[in-house]
PDB file of C-alpha atoms in Angstrom:
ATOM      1  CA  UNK A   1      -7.767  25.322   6.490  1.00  0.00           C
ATOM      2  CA  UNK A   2      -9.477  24.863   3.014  1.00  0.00           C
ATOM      3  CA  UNK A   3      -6.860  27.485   1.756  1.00  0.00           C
ATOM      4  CA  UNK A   4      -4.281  26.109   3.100  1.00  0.00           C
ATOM      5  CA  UNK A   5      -5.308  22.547   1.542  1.00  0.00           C
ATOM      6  CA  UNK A   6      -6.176  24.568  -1.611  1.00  0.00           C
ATOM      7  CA  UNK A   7      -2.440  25.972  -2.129  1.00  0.00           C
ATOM      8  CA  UNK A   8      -1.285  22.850  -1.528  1.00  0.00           C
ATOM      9  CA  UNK A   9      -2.939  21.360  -4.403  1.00  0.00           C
ATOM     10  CA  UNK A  10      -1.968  24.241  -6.694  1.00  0.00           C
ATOM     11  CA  UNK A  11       1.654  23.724  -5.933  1.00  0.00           C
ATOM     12  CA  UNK A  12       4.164  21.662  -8.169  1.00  0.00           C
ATOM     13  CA  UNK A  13       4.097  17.558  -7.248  1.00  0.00           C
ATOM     14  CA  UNK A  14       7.264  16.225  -8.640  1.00  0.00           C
ATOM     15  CA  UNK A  15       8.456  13.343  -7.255  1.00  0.00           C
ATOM     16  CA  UNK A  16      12.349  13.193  -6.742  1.00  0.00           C
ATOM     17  CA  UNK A  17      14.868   9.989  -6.176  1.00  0.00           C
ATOM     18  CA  UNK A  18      16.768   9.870  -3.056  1.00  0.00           C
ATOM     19  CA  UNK A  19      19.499  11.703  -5.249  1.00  0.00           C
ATOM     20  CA  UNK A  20      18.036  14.397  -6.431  1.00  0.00           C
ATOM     21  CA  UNK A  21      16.241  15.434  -3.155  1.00  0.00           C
ATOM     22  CA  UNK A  22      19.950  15.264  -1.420  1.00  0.00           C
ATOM     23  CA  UNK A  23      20.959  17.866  -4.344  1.00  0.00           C
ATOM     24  CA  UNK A  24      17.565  19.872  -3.484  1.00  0.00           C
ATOM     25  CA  UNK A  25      17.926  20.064  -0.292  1.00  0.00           C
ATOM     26  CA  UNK A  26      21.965  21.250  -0.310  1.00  0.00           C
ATOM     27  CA  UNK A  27      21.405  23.654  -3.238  1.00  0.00           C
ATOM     28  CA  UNK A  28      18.251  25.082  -2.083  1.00  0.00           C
ATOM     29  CA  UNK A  29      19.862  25.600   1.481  1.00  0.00           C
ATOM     30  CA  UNK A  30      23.076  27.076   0.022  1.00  0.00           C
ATOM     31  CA  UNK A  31      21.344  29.603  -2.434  1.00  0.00           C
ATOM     32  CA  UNK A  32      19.317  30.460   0.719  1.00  0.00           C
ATOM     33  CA  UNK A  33      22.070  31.087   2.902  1.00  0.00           C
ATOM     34  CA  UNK A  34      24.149  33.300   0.113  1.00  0.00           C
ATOM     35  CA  UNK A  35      20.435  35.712  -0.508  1.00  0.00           C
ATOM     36  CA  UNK A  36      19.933  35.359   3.588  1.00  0.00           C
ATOM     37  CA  UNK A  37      23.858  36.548   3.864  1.00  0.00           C
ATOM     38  CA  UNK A  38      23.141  39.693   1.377  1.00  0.00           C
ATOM     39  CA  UNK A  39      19.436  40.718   1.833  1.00  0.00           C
ATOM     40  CA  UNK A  40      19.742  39.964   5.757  1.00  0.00           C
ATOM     41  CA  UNK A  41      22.897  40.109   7.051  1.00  0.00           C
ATOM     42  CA  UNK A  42      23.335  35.894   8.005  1.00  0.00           C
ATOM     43  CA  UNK A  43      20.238  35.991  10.266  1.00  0.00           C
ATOM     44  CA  UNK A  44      20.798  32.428  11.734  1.00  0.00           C
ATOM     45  CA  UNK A  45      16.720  32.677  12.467  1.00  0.00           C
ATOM     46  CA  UNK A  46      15.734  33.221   9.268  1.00  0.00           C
ATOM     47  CA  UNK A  47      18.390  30.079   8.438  1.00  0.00           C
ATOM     48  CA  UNK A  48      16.345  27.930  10.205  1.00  0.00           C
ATOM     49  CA  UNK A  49      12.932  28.711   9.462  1.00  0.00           C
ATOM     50  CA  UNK A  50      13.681  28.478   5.722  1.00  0.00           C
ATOM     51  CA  UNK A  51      15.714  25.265   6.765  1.00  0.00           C
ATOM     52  CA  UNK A  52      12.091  23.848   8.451  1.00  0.00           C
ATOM     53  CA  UNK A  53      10.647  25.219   4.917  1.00  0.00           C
ATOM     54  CA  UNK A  54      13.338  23.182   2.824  1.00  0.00           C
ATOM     55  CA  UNK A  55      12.806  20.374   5.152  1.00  0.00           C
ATOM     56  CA  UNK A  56       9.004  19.990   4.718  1.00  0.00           C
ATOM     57  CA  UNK A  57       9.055  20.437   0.971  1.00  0.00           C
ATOM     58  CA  UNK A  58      12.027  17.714   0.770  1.00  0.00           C
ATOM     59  CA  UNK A  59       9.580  15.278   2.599  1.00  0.00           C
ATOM     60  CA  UNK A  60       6.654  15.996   0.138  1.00  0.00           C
ATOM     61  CA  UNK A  61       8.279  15.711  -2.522  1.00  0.00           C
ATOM     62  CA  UNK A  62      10.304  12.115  -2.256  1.00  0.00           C
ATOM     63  CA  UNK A  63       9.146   9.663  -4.145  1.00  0.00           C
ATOM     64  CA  UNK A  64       7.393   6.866  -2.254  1.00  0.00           C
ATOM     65  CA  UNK A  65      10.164   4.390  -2.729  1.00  0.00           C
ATOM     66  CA  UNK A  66      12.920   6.825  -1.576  1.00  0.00           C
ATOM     67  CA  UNK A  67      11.269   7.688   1.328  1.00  0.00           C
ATOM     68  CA  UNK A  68      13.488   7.205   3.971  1.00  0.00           C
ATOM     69  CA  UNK A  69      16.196   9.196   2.132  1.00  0.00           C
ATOM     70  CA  UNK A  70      14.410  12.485   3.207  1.00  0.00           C
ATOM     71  CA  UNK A  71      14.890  12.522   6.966  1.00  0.00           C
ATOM     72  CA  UNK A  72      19.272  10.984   5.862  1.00  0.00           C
ATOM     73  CA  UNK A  73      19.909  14.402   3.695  1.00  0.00           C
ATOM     74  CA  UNK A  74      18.187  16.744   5.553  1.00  0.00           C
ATOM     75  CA  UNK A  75      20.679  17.882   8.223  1.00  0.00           C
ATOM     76  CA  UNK A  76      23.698  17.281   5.807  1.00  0.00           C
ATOM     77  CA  UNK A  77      21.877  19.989   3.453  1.00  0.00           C
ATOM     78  CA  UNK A  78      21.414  22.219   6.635  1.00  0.00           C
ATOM     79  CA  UNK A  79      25.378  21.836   7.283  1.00  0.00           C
ATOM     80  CA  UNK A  80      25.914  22.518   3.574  1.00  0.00           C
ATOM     81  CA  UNK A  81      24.256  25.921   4.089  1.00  0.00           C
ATOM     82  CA  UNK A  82      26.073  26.995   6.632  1.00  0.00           C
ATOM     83  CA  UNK A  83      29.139  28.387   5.872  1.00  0.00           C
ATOM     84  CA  UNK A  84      27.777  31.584   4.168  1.00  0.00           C
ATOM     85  CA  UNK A  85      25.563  32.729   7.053  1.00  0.00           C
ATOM     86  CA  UNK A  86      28.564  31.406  10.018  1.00  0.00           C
ATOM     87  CA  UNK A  87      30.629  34.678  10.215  1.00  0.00           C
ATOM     88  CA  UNK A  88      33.955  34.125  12.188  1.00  0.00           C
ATOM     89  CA  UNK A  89      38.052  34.733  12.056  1.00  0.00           C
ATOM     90  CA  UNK A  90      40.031  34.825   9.011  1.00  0.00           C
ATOM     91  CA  UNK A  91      41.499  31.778   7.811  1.00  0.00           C
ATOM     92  CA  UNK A  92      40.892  27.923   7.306  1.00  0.00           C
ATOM     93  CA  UNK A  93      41.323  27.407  10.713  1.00  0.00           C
ATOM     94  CA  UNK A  94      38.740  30.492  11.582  1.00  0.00           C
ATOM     95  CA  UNK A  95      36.098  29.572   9.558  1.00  0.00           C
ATOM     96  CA  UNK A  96      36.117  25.694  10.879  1.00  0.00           C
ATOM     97  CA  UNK A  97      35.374  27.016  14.026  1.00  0.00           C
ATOM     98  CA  UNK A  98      32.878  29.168  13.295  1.00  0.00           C
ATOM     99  CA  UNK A  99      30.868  26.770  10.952  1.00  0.00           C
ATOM    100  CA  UNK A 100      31.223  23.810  14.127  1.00  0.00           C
ATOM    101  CA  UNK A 101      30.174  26.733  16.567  1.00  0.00           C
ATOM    102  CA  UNK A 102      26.995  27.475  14.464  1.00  0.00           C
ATOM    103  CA  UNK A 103      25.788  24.124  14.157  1.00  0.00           C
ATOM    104  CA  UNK A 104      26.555  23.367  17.791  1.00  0.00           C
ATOM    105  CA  UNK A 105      24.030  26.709  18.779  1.00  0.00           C
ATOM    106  CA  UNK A 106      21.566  25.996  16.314  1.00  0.00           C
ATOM    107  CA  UNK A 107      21.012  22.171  16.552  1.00  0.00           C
ATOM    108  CA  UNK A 108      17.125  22.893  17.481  1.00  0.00           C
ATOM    109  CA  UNK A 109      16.680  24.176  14.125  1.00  0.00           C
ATOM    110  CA  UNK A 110      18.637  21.423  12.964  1.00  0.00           C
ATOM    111  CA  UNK A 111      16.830  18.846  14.859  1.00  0.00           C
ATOM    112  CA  UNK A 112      13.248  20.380  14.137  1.00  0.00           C
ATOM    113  CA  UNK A 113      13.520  20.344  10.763  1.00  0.00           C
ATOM    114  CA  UNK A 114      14.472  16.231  10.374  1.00  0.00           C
ATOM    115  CA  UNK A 115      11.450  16.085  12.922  1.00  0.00           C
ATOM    116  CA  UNK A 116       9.841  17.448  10.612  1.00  0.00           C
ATOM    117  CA  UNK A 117      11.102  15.279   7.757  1.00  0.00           C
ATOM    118  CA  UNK A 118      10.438  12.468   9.538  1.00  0.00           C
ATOM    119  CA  UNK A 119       7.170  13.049  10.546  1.00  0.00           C
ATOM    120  CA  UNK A 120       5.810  13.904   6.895  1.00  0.00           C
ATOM    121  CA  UNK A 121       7.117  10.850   5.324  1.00  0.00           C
ATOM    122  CA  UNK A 122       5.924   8.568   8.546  1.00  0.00           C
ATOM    123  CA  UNK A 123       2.590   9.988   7.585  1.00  0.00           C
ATOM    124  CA  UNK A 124       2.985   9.520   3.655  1.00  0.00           C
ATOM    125  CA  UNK A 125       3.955   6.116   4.463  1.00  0.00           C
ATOM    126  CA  UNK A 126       1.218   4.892   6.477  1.00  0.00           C
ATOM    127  CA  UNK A 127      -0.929   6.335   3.689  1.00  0.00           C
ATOM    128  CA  UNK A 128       1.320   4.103   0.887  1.00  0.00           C
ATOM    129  CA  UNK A 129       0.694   1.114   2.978  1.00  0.00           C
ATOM    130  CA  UNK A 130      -2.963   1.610   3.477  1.00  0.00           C
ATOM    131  CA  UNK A 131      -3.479   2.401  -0.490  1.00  0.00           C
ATOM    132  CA  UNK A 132      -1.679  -0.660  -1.143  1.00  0.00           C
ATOM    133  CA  UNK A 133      -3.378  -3.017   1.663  1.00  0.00           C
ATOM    134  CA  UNK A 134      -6.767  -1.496  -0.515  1.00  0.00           C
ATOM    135  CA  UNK A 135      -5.429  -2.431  -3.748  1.00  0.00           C
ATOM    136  CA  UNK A 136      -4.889  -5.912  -2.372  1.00  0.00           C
ATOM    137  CA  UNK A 137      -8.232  -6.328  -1.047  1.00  0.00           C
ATOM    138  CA  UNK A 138      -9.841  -5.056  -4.135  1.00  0.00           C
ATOM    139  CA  UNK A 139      -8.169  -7.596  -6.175  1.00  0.00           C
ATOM    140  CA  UNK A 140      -9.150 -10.257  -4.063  1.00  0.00           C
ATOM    141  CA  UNK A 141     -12.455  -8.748  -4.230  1.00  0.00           C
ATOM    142  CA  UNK A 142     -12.614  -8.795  -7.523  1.00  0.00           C
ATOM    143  CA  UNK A 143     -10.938 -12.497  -7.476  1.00  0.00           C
ATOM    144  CA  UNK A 144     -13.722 -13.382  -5.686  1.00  0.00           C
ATOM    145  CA  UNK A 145     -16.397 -12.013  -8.163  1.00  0.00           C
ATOM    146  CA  UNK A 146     -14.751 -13.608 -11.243  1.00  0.00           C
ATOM    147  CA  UNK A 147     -14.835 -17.308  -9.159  1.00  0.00           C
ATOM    148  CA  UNK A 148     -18.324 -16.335  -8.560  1.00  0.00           C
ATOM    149  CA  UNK A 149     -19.135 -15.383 -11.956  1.00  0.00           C
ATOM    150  CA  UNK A 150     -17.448 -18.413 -13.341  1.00  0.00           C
ATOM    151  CA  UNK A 151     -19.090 -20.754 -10.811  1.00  0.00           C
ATOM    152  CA  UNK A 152     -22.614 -18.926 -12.135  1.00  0.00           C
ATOM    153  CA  UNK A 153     -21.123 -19.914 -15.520  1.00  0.00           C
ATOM    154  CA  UNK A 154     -20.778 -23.223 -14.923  1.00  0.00           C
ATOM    155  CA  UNK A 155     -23.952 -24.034 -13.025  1.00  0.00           C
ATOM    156  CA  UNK A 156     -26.014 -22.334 -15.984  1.00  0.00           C
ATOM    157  CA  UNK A 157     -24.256 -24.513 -19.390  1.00  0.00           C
ATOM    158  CA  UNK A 158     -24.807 -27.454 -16.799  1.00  0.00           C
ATOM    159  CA  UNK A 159     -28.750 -26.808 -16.473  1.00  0.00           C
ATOM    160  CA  UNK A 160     -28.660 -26.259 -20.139  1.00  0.00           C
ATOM    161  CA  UNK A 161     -27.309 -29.589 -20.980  1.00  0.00           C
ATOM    162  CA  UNK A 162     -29.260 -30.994 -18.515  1.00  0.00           C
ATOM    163  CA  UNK A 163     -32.639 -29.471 -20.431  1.00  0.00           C
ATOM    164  CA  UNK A 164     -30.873 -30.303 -23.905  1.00  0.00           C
ATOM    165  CA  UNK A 165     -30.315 -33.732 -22.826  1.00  0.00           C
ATOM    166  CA  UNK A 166     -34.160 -34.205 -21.232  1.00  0.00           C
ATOM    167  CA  UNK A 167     -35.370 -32.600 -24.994  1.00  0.00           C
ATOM    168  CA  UNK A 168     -33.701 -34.979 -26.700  1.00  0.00           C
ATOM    169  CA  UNK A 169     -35.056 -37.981 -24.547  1.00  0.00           C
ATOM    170  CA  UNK A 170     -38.801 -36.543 -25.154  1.00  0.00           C
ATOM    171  CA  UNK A 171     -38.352 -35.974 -28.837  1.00  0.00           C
ATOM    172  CA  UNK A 172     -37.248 -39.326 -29.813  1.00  0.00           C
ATOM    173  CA  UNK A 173     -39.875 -42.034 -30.994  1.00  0.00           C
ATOM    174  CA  UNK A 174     -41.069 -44.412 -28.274  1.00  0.00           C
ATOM    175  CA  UNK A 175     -39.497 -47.543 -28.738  1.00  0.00           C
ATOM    176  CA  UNK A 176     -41.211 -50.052 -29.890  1.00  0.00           C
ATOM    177  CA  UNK A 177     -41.770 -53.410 -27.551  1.00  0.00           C
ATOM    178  CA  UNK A 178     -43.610 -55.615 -29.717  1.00  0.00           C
ATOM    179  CA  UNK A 179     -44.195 -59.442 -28.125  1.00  0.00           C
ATOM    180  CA  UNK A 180     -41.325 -61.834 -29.281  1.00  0.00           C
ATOM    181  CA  UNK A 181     -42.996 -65.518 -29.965  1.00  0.00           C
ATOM    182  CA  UNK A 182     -41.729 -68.469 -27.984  1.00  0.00           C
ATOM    183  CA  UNK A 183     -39.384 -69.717 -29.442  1.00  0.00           C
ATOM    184  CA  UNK A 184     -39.875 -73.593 -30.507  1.00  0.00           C
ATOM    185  CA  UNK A 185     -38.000 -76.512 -28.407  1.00  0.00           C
ATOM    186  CA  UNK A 186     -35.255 -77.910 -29.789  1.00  0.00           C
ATOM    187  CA  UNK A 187     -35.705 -81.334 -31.132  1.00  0.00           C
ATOM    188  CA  UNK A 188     -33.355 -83.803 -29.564  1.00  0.00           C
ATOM    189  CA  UNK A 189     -30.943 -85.833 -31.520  1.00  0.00           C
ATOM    190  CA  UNK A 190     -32.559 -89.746 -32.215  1.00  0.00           C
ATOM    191  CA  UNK A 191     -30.008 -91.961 -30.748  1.00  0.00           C
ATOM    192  CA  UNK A 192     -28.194 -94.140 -34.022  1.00  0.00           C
ATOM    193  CA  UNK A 193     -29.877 -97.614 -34.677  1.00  0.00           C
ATOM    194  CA  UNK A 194     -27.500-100.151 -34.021  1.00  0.00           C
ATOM    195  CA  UNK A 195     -26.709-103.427 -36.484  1.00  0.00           C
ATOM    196  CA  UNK A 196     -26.119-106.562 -34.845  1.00  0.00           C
ATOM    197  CA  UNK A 197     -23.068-108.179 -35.907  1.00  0.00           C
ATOM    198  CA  UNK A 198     -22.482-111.028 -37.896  1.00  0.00           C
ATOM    199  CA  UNK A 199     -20.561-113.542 -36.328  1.00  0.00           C
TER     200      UNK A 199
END
């Protein structure tokens, strides 16, 4: 099992669109069935377990927002193979009927390998949405540390003003509260003499 998980890290990682794993899948497939047609003779077996092969690395190798593109061009790259290794009559007509017979008896393969496809990126998208519910938490994690930090902050320059402030109080001179004197009454106004009169 550590092999296995070995090889797989040794092995290429690119990460291809939803385009250019439909143009993987149907040029891998068709260059398969053309060697599988002259090394083989069309073995329809060996189709399909290179199929299941093409399938698998098509699913690993999606990028994570194209995801759902694997398990859509999977069986129309397993169609696109086809007509090299589906032997049958000559003429248009001939080889229609061939190609729709061949899919028609080998629909497990074509079925296991979109399992298959579906399965891997199912898996590689739990694991997306996991990462990124982490990454979420972590930021509010560390959200949380920087309002803690800050409220630290704050406490701290508000003790220190508190101890400037009390400093300042102690190192001033005492004031000084000398007696103030009564002060002296007011005299009150004489009342004007008043001059009788003459008549």
């Amino acid at each position: 099992m550590r092999r296995v998980a070995r090889a797989m890290r040794r092995m290429p990682n690119p990460r291809l669109t939803g385009l250019g794993c439909g143009l993987f899948c149907g040029t891998s497939m068709l260059a398969l069935a053309c060697l599988d047609r002259l090394l083989f003779g069309a073995s329809l077996t060996l189709y399909g377990a290179l199929f299941l092969l093409v399938s698998a690395l098509s699913a690993v190798w999606v990028r994570g927002g194209d995801l759902t593109s694997a398990p859509v061009v999977v069986p129309i790259a397993f169609a696109a193979g086809l007509p090299p290794v589906a032997s049958g009559e000559d003429g248009l007509g001939g080889h229609l009927m061939a190609l729709v017979t061949t899919l028609a008896m080998q629909a497990g393969w074509l079925y296991g390998g979109t399992l298959v496809a579906g399965l891997i990126v199912t898996v590689r998208k739990l694991r997306l949405m996991a990462r990124r519910a982490a990454e979420r938490e972590w930021e509010r994690e560390r959200e949380r540390e920087r309002e803690r930090r800050r409220g630290l902050e704050r406490d701290r320059s508000q003790e220190q003003r508190q101890r400037e402030g009390q400093g300042q109080g102690q190192g001033q001179p005492p004031y000084d509260r000398r007696p103030v004197p009564p002060r002296a009454p007011r005299t009150t106004a004489q009342p004007g003499r008043t001059v009788p009169r003459s008549s």
